[in-house]
Short mmCIF file of C-alpha atoms and ligand atoms in Angstrom, two decimals:
data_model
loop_
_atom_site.label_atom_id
_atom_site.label_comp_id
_atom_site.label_asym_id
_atom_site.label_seq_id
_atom_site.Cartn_x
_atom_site.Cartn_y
_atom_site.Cartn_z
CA UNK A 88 7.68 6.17 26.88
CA UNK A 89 6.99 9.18 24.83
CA UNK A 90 3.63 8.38 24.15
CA UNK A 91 2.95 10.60 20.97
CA UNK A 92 5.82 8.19 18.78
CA UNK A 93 5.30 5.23 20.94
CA UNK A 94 4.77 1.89 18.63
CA UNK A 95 1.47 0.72 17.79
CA UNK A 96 2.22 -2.59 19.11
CA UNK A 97 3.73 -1.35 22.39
CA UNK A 98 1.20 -2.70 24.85
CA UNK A 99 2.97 -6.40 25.03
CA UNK A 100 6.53 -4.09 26.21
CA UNK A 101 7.27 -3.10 29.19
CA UNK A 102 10.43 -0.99 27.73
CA UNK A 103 10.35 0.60 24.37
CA UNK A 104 13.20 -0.23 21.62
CA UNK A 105 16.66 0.85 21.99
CA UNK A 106 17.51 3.70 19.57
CA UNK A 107 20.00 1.36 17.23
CA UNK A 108 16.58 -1.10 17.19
CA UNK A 109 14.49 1.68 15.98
CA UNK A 110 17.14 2.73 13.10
CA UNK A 111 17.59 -1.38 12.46
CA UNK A 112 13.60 -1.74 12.42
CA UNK A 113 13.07 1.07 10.22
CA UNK A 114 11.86 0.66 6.50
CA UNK A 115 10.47 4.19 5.48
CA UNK A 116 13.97 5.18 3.71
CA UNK A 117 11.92 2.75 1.03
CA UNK A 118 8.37 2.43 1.67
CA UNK A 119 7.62 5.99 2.31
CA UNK A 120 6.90 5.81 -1.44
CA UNK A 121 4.02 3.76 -0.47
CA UNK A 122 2.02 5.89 0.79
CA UNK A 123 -0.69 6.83 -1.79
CA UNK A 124 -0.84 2.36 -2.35
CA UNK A 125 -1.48 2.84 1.50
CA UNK A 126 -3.88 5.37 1.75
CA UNK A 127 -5.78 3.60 -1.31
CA UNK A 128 -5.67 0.46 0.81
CA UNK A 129 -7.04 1.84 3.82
CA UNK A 130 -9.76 3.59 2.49
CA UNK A 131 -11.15 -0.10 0.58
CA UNK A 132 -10.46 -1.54 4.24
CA UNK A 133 -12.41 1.10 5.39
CA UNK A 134 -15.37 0.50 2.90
CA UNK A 135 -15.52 -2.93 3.57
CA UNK A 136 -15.28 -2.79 7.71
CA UNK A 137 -18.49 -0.34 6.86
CA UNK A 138 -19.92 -2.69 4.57
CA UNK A 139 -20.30 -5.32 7.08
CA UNK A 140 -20.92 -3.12 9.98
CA UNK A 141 -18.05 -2.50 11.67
CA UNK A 142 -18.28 1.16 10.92
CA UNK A 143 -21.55 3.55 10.95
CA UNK A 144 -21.88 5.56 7.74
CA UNK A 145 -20.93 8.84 9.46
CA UNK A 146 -17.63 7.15 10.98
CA UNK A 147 -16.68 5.90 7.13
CA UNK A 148 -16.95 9.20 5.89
CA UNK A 149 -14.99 10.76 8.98
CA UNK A 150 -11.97 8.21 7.98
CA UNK A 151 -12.31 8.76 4.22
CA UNK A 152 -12.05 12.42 4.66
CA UNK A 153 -8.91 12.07 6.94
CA UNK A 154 -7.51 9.76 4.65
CA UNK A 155 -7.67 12.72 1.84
CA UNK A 156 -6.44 15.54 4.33
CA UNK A 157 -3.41 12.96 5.41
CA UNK A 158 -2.45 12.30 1.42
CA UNK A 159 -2.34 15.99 0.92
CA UNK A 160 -0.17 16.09 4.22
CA UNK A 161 2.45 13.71 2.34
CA UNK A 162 2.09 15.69 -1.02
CA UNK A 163 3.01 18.27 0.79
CA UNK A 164 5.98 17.55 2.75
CA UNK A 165 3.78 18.92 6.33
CA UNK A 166 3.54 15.18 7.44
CA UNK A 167 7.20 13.75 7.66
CA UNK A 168 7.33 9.87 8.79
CA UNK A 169 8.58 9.22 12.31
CA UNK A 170 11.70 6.40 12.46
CA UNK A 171 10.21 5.10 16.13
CA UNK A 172 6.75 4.29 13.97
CA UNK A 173 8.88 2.09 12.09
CA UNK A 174 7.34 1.79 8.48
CA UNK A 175 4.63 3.61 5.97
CA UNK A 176 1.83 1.62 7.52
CA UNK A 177 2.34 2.52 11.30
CA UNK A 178 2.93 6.16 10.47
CA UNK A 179 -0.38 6.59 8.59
CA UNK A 180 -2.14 4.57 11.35
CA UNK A 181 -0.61 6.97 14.02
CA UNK A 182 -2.04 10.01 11.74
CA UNK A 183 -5.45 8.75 11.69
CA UNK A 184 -5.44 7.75 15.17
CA UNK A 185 -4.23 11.33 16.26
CA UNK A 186 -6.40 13.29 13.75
CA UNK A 187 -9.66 10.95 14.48
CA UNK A 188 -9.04 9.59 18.23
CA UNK A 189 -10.74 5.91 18.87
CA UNK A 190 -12.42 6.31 15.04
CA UNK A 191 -8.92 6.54 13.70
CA UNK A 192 -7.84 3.16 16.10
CA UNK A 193 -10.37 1.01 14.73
CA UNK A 194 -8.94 1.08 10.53
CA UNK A 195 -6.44 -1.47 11.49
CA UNK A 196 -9.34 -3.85 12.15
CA UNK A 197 -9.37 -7.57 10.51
CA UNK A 198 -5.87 -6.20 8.97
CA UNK A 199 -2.31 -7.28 9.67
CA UNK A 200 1.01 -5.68 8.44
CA UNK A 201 1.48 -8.22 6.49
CA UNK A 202 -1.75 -8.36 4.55
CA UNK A 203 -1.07 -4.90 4.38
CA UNK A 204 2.33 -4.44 3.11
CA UNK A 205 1.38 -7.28 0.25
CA UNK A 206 -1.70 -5.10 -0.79
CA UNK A 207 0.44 -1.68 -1.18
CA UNK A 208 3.59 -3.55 -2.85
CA UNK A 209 0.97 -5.27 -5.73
CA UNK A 210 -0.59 -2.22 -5.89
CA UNK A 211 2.05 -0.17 -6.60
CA UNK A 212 3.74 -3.04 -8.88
CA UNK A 213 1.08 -2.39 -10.76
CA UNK A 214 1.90 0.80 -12.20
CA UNK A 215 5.19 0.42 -12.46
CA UNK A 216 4.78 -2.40 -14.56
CA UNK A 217 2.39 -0.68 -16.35
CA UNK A 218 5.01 2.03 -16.88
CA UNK A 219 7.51 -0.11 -17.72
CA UNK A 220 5.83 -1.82 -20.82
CA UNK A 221 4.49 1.48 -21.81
CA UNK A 222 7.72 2.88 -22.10
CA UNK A 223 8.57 -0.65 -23.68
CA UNK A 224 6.67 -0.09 -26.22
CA UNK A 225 7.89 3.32 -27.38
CA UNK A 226 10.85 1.90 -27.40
CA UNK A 227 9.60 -0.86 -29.73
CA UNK A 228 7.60 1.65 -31.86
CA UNK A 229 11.45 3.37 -32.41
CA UNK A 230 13.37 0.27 -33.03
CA UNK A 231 10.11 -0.74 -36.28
CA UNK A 232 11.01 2.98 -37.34
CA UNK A 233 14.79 2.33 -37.33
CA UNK A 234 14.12 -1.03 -39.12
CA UNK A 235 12.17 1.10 -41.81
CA UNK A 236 14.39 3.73 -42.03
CA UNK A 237 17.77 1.35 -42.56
CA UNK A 238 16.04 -1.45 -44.02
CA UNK A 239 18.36 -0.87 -47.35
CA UNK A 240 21.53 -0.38 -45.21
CA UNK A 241 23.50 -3.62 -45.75
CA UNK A 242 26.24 -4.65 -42.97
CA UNK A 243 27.97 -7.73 -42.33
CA UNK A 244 26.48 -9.72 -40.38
CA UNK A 245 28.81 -11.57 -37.37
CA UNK A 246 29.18 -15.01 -35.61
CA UNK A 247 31.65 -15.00 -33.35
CA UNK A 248 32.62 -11.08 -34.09
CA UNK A 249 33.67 -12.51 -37.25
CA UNK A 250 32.33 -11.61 -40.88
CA UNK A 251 29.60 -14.14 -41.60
CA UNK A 252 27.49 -12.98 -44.27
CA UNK A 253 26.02 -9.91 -45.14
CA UNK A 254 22.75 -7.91 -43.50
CA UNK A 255 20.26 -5.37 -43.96
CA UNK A 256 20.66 -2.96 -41.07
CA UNK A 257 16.55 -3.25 -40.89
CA UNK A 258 16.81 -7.10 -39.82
CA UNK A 259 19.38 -6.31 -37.10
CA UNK A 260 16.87 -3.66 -35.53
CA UNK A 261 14.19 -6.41 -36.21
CA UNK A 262 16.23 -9.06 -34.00
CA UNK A 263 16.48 -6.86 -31.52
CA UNK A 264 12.44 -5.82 -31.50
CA UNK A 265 11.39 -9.24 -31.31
CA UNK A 266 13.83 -9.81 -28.27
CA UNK A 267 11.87 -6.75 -26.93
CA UNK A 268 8.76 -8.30 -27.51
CA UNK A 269 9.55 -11.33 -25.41
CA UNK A 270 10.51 -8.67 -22.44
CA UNK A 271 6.70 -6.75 -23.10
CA UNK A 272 5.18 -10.82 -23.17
CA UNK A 273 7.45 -11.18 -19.83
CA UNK A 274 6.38 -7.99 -17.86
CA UNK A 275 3.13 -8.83 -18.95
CA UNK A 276 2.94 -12.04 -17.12
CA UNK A 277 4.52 -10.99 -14.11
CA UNK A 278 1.74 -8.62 -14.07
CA UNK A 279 -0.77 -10.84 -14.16
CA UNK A 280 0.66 -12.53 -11.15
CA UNK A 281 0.91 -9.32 -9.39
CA UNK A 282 -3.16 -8.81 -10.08
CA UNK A 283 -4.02 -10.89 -6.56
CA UNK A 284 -5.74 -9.01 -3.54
CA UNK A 285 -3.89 -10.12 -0.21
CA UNK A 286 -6.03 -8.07 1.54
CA UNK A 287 -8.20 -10.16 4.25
CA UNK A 288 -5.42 -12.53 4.41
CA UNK A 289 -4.50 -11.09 8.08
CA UNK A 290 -1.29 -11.34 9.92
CA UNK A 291 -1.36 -15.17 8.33
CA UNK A 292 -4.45 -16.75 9.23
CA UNK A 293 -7.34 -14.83 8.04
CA UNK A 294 -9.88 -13.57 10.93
CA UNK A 295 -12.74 -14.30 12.49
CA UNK A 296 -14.43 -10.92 11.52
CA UNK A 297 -16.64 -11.45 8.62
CA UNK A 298 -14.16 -9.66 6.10
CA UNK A 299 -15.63 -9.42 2.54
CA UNK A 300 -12.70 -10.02 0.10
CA UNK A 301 -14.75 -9.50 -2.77
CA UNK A 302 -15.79 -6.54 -1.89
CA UNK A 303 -11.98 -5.36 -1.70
CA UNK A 304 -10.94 -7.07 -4.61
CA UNK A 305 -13.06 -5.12 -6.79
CA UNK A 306 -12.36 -1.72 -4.93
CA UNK A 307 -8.73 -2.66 -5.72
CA UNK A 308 -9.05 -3.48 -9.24
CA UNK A 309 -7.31 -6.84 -8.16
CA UNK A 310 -8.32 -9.79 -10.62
CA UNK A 311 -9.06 -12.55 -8.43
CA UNK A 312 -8.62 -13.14 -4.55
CA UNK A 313 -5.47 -14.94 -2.98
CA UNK A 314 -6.38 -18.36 -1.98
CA UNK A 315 -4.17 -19.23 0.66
CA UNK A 316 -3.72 -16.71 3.49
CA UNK A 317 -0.68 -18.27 4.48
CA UNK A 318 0.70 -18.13 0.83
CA UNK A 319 -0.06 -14.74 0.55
CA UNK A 320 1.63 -13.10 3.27
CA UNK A 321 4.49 -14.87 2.66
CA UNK A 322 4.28 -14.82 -1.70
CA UNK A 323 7.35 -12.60 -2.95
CA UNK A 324 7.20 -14.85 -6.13
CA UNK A 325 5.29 -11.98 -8.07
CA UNK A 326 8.19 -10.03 -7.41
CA UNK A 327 10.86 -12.22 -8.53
CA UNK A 328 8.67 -13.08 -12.04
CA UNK A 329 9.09 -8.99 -12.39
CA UNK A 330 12.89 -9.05 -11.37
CA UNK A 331 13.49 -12.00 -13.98
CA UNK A 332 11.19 -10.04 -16.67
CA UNK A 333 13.69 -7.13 -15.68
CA UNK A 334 17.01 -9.36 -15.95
CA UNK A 335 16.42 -10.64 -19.62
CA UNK A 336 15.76 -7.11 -21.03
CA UNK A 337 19.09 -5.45 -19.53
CA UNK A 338 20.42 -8.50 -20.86
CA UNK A 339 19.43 -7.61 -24.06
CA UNK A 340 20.40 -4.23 -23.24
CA UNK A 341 23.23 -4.32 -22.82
CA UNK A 342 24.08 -6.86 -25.73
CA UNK A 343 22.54 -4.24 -28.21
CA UNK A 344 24.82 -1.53 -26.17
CA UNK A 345 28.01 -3.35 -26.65
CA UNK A 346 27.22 -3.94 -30.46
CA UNK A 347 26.62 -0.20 -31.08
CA UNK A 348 30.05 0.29 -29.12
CA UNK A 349 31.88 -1.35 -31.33
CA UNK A 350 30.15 0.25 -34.17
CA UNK A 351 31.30 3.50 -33.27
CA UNK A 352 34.90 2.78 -32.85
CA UNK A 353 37.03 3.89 -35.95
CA UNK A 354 37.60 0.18 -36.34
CA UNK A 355 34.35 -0.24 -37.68
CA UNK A 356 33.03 3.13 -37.61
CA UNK A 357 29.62 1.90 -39.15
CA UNK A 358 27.48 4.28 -37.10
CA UNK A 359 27.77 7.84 -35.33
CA UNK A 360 25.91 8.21 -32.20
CA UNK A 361 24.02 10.73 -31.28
CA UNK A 362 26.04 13.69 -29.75
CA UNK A 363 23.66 13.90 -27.21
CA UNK A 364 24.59 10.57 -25.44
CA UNK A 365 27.96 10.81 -25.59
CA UNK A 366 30.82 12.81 -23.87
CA UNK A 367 34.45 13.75 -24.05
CA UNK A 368 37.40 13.27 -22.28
CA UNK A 369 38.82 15.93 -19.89
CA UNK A 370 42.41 15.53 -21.36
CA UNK A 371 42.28 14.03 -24.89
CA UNK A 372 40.76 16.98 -27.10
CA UNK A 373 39.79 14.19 -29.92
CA UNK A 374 36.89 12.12 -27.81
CA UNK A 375 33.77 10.97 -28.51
CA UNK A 376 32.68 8.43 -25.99
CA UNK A 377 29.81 5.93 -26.10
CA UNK A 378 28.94 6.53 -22.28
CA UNK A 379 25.30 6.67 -22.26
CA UNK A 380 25.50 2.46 -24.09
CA UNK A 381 28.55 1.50 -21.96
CA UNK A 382 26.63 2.73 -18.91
CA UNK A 383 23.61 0.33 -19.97
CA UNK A 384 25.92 -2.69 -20.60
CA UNK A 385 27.08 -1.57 -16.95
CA UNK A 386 23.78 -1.04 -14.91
CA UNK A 387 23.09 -4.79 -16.29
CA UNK A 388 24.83 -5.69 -12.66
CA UNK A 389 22.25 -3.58 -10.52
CA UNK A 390 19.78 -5.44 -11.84
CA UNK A 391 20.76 -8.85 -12.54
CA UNK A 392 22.00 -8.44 -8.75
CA UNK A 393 18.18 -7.78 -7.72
CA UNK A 394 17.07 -10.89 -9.14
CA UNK A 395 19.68 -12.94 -6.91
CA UNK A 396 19.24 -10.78 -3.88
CA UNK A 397 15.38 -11.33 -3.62
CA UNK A 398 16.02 -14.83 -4.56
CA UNK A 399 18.60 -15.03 -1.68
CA UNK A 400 16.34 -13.24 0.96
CA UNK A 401 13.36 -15.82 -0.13
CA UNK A 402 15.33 -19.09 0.02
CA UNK A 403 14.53 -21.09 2.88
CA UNK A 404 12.26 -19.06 4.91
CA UNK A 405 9.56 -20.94 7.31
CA UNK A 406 6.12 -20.07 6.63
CA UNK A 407 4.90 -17.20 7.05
CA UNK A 408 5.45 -13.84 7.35
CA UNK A 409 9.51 -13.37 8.50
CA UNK A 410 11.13 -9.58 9.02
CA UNK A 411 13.19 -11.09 6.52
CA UNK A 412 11.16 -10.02 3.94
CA UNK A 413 10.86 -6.42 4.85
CA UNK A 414 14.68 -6.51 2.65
CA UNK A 415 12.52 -6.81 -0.76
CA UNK A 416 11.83 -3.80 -1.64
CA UNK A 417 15.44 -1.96 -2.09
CA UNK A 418 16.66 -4.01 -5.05
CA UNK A 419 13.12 -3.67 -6.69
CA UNK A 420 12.93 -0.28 -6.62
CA UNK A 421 16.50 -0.40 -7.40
CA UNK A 422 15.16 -2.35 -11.04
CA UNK A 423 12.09 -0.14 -11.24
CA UNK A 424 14.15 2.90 -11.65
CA UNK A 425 17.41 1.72 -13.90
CA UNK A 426 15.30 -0.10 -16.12
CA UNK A 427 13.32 3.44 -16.30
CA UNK A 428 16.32 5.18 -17.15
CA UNK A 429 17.76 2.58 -19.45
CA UNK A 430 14.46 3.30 -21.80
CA UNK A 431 14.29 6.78 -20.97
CA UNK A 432 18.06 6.97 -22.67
CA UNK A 433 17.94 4.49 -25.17
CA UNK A 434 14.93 5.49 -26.98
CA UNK A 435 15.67 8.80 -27.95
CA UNK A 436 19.67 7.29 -28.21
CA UNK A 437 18.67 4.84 -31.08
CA UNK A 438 16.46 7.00 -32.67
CA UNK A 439 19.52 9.52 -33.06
CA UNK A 440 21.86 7.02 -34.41
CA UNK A 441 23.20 8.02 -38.22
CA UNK A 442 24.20 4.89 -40.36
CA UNK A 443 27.41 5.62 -41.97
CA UNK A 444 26.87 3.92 -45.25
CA UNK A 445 30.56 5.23 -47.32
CA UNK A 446 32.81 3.39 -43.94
CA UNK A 447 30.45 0.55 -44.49
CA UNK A 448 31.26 -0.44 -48.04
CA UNK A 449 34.74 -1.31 -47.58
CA UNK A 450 33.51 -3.71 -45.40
CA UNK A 451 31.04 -5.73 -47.00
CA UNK A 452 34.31 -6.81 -49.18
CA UNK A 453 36.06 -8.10 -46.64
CA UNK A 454 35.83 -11.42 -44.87
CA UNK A 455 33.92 -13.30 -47.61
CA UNK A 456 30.78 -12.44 -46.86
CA UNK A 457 29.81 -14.16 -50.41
CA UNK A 458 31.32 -17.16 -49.61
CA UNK A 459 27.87 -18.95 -48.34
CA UNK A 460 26.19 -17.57 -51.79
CA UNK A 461 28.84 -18.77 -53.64
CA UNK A 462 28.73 -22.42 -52.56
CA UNK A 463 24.80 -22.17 -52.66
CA UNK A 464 25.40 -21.45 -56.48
CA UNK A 465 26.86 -24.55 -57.09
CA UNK A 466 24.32 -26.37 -55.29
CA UNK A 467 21.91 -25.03 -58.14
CA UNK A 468 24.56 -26.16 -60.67
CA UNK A 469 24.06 -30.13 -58.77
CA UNK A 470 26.83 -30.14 -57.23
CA UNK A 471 26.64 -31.85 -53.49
CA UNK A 472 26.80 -29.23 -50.45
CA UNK A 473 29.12 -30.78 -48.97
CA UNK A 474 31.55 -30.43 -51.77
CA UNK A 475 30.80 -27.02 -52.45
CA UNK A 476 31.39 -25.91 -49.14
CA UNK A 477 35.01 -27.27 -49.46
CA UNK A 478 35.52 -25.66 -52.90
CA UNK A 479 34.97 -22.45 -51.64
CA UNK A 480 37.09 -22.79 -48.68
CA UNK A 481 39.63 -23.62 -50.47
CA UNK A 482 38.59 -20.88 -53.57
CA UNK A 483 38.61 -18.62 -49.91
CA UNK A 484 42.59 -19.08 -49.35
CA UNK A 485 43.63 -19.40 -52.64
CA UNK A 486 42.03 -15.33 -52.60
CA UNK A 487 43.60 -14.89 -49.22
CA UNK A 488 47.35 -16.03 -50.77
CA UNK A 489 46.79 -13.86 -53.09
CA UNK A 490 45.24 -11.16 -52.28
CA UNK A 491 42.15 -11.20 -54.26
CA UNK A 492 38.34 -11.07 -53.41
CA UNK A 493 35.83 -13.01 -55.69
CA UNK A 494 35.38 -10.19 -57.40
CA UNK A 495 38.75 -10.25 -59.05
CA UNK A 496 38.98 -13.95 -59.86
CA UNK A 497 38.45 -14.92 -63.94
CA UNK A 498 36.28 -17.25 -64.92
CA UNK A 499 39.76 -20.11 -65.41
CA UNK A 500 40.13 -18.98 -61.85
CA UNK A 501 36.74 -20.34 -60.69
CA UNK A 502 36.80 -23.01 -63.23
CA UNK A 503 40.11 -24.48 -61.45
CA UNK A 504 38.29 -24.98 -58.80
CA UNK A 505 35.21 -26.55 -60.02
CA UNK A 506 34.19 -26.69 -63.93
CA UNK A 507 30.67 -25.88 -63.01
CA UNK A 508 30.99 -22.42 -62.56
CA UNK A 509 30.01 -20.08 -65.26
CA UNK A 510 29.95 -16.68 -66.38
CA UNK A 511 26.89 -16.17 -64.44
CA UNK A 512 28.66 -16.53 -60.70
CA UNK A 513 29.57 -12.82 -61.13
CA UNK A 514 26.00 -11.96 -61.09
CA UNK A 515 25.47 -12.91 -57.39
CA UNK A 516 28.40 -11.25 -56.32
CA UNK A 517 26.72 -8.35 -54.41
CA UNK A 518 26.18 -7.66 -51.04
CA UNK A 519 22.60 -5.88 -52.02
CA UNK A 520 21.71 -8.82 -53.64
CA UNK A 521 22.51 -11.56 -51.25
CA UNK A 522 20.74 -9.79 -48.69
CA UNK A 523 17.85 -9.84 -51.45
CA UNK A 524 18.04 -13.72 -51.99
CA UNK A 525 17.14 -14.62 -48.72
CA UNK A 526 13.78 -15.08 -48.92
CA UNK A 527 13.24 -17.85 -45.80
CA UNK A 528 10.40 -16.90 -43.87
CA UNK A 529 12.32 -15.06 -41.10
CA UNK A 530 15.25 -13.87 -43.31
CA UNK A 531 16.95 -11.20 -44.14
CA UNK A 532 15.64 -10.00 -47.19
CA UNK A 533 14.23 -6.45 -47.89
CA UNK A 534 10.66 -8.59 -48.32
CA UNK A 535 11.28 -10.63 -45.07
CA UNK A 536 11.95 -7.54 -43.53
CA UNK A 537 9.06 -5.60 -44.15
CA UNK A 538 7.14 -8.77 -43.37
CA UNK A 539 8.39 -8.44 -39.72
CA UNK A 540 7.51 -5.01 -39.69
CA UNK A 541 4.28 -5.17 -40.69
CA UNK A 542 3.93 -8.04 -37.72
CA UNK A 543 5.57 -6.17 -35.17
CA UNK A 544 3.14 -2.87 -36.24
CA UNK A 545 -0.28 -5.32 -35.45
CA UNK A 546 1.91 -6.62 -32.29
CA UNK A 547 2.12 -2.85 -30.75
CA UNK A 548 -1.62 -2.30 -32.17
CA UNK A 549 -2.31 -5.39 -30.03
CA UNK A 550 -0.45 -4.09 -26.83
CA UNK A 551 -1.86 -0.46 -27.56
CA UNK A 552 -5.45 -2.05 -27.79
N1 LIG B 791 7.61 -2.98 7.28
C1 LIG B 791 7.18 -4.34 7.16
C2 LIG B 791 7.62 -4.89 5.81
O1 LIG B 791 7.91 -4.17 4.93
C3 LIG B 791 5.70 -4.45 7.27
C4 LIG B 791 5.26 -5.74 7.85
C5 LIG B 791 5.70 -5.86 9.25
N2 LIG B 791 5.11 -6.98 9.87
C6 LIG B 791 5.54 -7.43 11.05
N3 LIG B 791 4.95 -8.47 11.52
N4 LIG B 791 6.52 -6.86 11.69
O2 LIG B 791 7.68 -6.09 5.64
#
């Protein structure tokens, strides 16, 4: 056995692992990335073993040192992981061990793997959470800006796809910031269940060393200790909250992405994207495509697919630790980094998109979008919802077999249909104005709007805080 790569744990073999076992064992295509959550682990270990006197003093500094020269090693590209030590762990053990001799063999005291591998992944969930919701954020800060901005753009608003009634642009951008909110409030929590130090816990059982897990906790910056060490080596379920935290904003991802597609098509043509997030088509001289949202609405999949895959992996597994497990960290860096991109692009994206106010008009007369307003008029003038609503549907095809809009019905017109309308039901025909009217907490109107702005402003002070 080549005794320079050999395993750590080679003393129970009397053979080492066939080559196709060493490229089947391996995990450092993924957890190379570890390394600094590693190192950072290590040296607390390394604190606490000379806390309770496992290590002198002079023997703690030796390792703390090393640990330093081997981070720079990695920074550098000079120390490249070796596929026969397996994983990130085993090949910054092996370092140690061949920079410090016997000093270097006794880090992995009290520790397992498997403690180990749970105290680098939380750690390094950490940040990228952290990163995530900062990035979040910006991306809320742009949406409240875009809500400002078009707050007196009115649009029809859909069910269905269908004309419904009419919008300010503002409140759309507002529905969507809230959504975002939830997503922050989401990554937030799975955060919080990420802030637990597994480190003590041992391969599963804990050890009969006198570890002090308090004294790593805080070196950590770990909230609160695990409580189970059989829990914690085998707890992925801070992982999944992250994945699901992950799944419901590329859902709303790519919802928002395939409304601004259809936006930009000539059928509606009610914004222009930015330039800069779009491309053209190597034959047709005339295009102008959406890419950079139909790629969001597309990378929903990666994700989504995380979420299940973990979930898959996790299901059914016997206490404790299983290789099994080793398989979770591929689709969450495979989250980390679209959802990265996905805010990276759509940030700058939505803060580049130009309303297109003159294509809009035309359609704020189609589709009726008055035809809610109109029944609510009679309801002032006493008449029972229920009949009103059927006066105007039927006021609705009339227009339609005929080919008029409200706007060009007379006053016998109306009265035909019910003798309570008066002059007066040609005041509330406008789009501007029925926006205006609804007042509901939570509606539409320019007030409501700014109301929600103003909220979502002390939200990101909150978050900023
Ligand atoms: N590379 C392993 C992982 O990512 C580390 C833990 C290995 N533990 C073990 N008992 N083989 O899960």
């Amino acid at each position: 056995m080549d005794h320079k790569n050999k395993a750590l744990w080679s003393g129970r073999f009397a053979e080492s692992p066939a080559e196709i076992m060493q490229k089947y064992s391996q995990s450092l295509d993924v957890d190379w990335q570890l390394y600094k959550e590693d190192l950072q682990g290590s040296k607390a270990h390394g604190k606490m073993l000379h806390r309770i006197g496992i290590l002198s003093e002079e023997e703690l500094q030796q390792i703390l040192k090393a640990l330093e020269e081997i981070e720079e090693e990695v920074n550098q590209g000079i120390l490249q992981p070796k596929i026969s030590l397996e994983d990130v762990h085993m090949n910054l053990e092996a370092r140690l061990i061949e920079k410090l001799g016997p000093l270097g063999a006794k880090i992995h005291t009290g520790r397992s793997r498997n403690d180990q591998v749970a105290t680098d992944y939380r750690l390094y969930m950490k940040k990228a959470i952290n990163d995530i919701k900062e990035k979040v954020l910006l991306f809320l800060t742009t949406l409240l800006e875009r809500a400002e901005k078009d707050i007196d753009v009115v649009v029809p608003g859909f069910t269905h796809l269908q004309h419904a009634q009419p919008i300010s642009l503002g409140h759309y951008w507002m529905a969507y910031f809230w959504k975002f909110t939830r997503d922050l409030k989401r990554f937030q929590a799975a955060y919080e269940t990420t802030n637990v130090n597994p480190l003590g816990a041992g391969a599963l059982a804990g050890s009969t060393l006198p570890l002090d897990r308090e004294f790593t906790r805080k070196e950590l910056d770990f909230e609160v200790n695990s409580q189970n060490s059989l829990d914690t080596v085998s707890d992925r379920d801070y992982l999944l909250e992250f994945l699901f935290a992950a799944s419901t904003f590329v859902l709303h991802t790519s919802g928002l992405s395939e409304d601004l597609i259809l936006w930009s098509t000539s059928e509606f043509d009610f914004i222009e994207p930015p330039d800069a997030f779009c491309t053209g088509s190597s034959m047709m001289p005339n295009k102008k495509n959406p890419d950079a949202l139909e790629l969001t609405r597309g990378k929903t999949s990666g994700v989504l697919s995380s979420l299940y895959d973990l979930m898959i992996n996790i299901k059914g597994l016997p206490l404790t630790y299983n290789r099994d497990l080793q398989e979770d960290k591929r689709p969450v860096f495979h989250t980390i980094y679209t959802v990265n991109m996905i805010l990276d692009v759509l940030t700058p994206l939505i803060a580049g998109i130009a309303p297109k106010e003159e294509s809009i008009a035309p359609h704020l007369n189609k589709g009726f979008l008055l035809a809610t307003d109109v029944a609510e008029y009679l309801v002032a003038k006493n008449v029972p919802f229920r009949e009103t609503h059927e006066i105007v549907g039927n006021l609705v095809q009339y227009c339609i077999k005929h080919h008029k809009t409200f706007e060009d019905l007379s006053l016998e017109e109306w009265q035909n249909y019910c003798p309570a309308f008066e002059k007066d039901v040609y005041d509330i025909l406008s789009p501007q104005l029925a926006v205006d009217r609804r007042k509901t907490f939570g509606g539409t109107a320019r007030s409501e709007v700014k109301r929600q702005i103003q909220e979502g402003k002390t939200i990101i002070e909150v978050f900023n805080a």
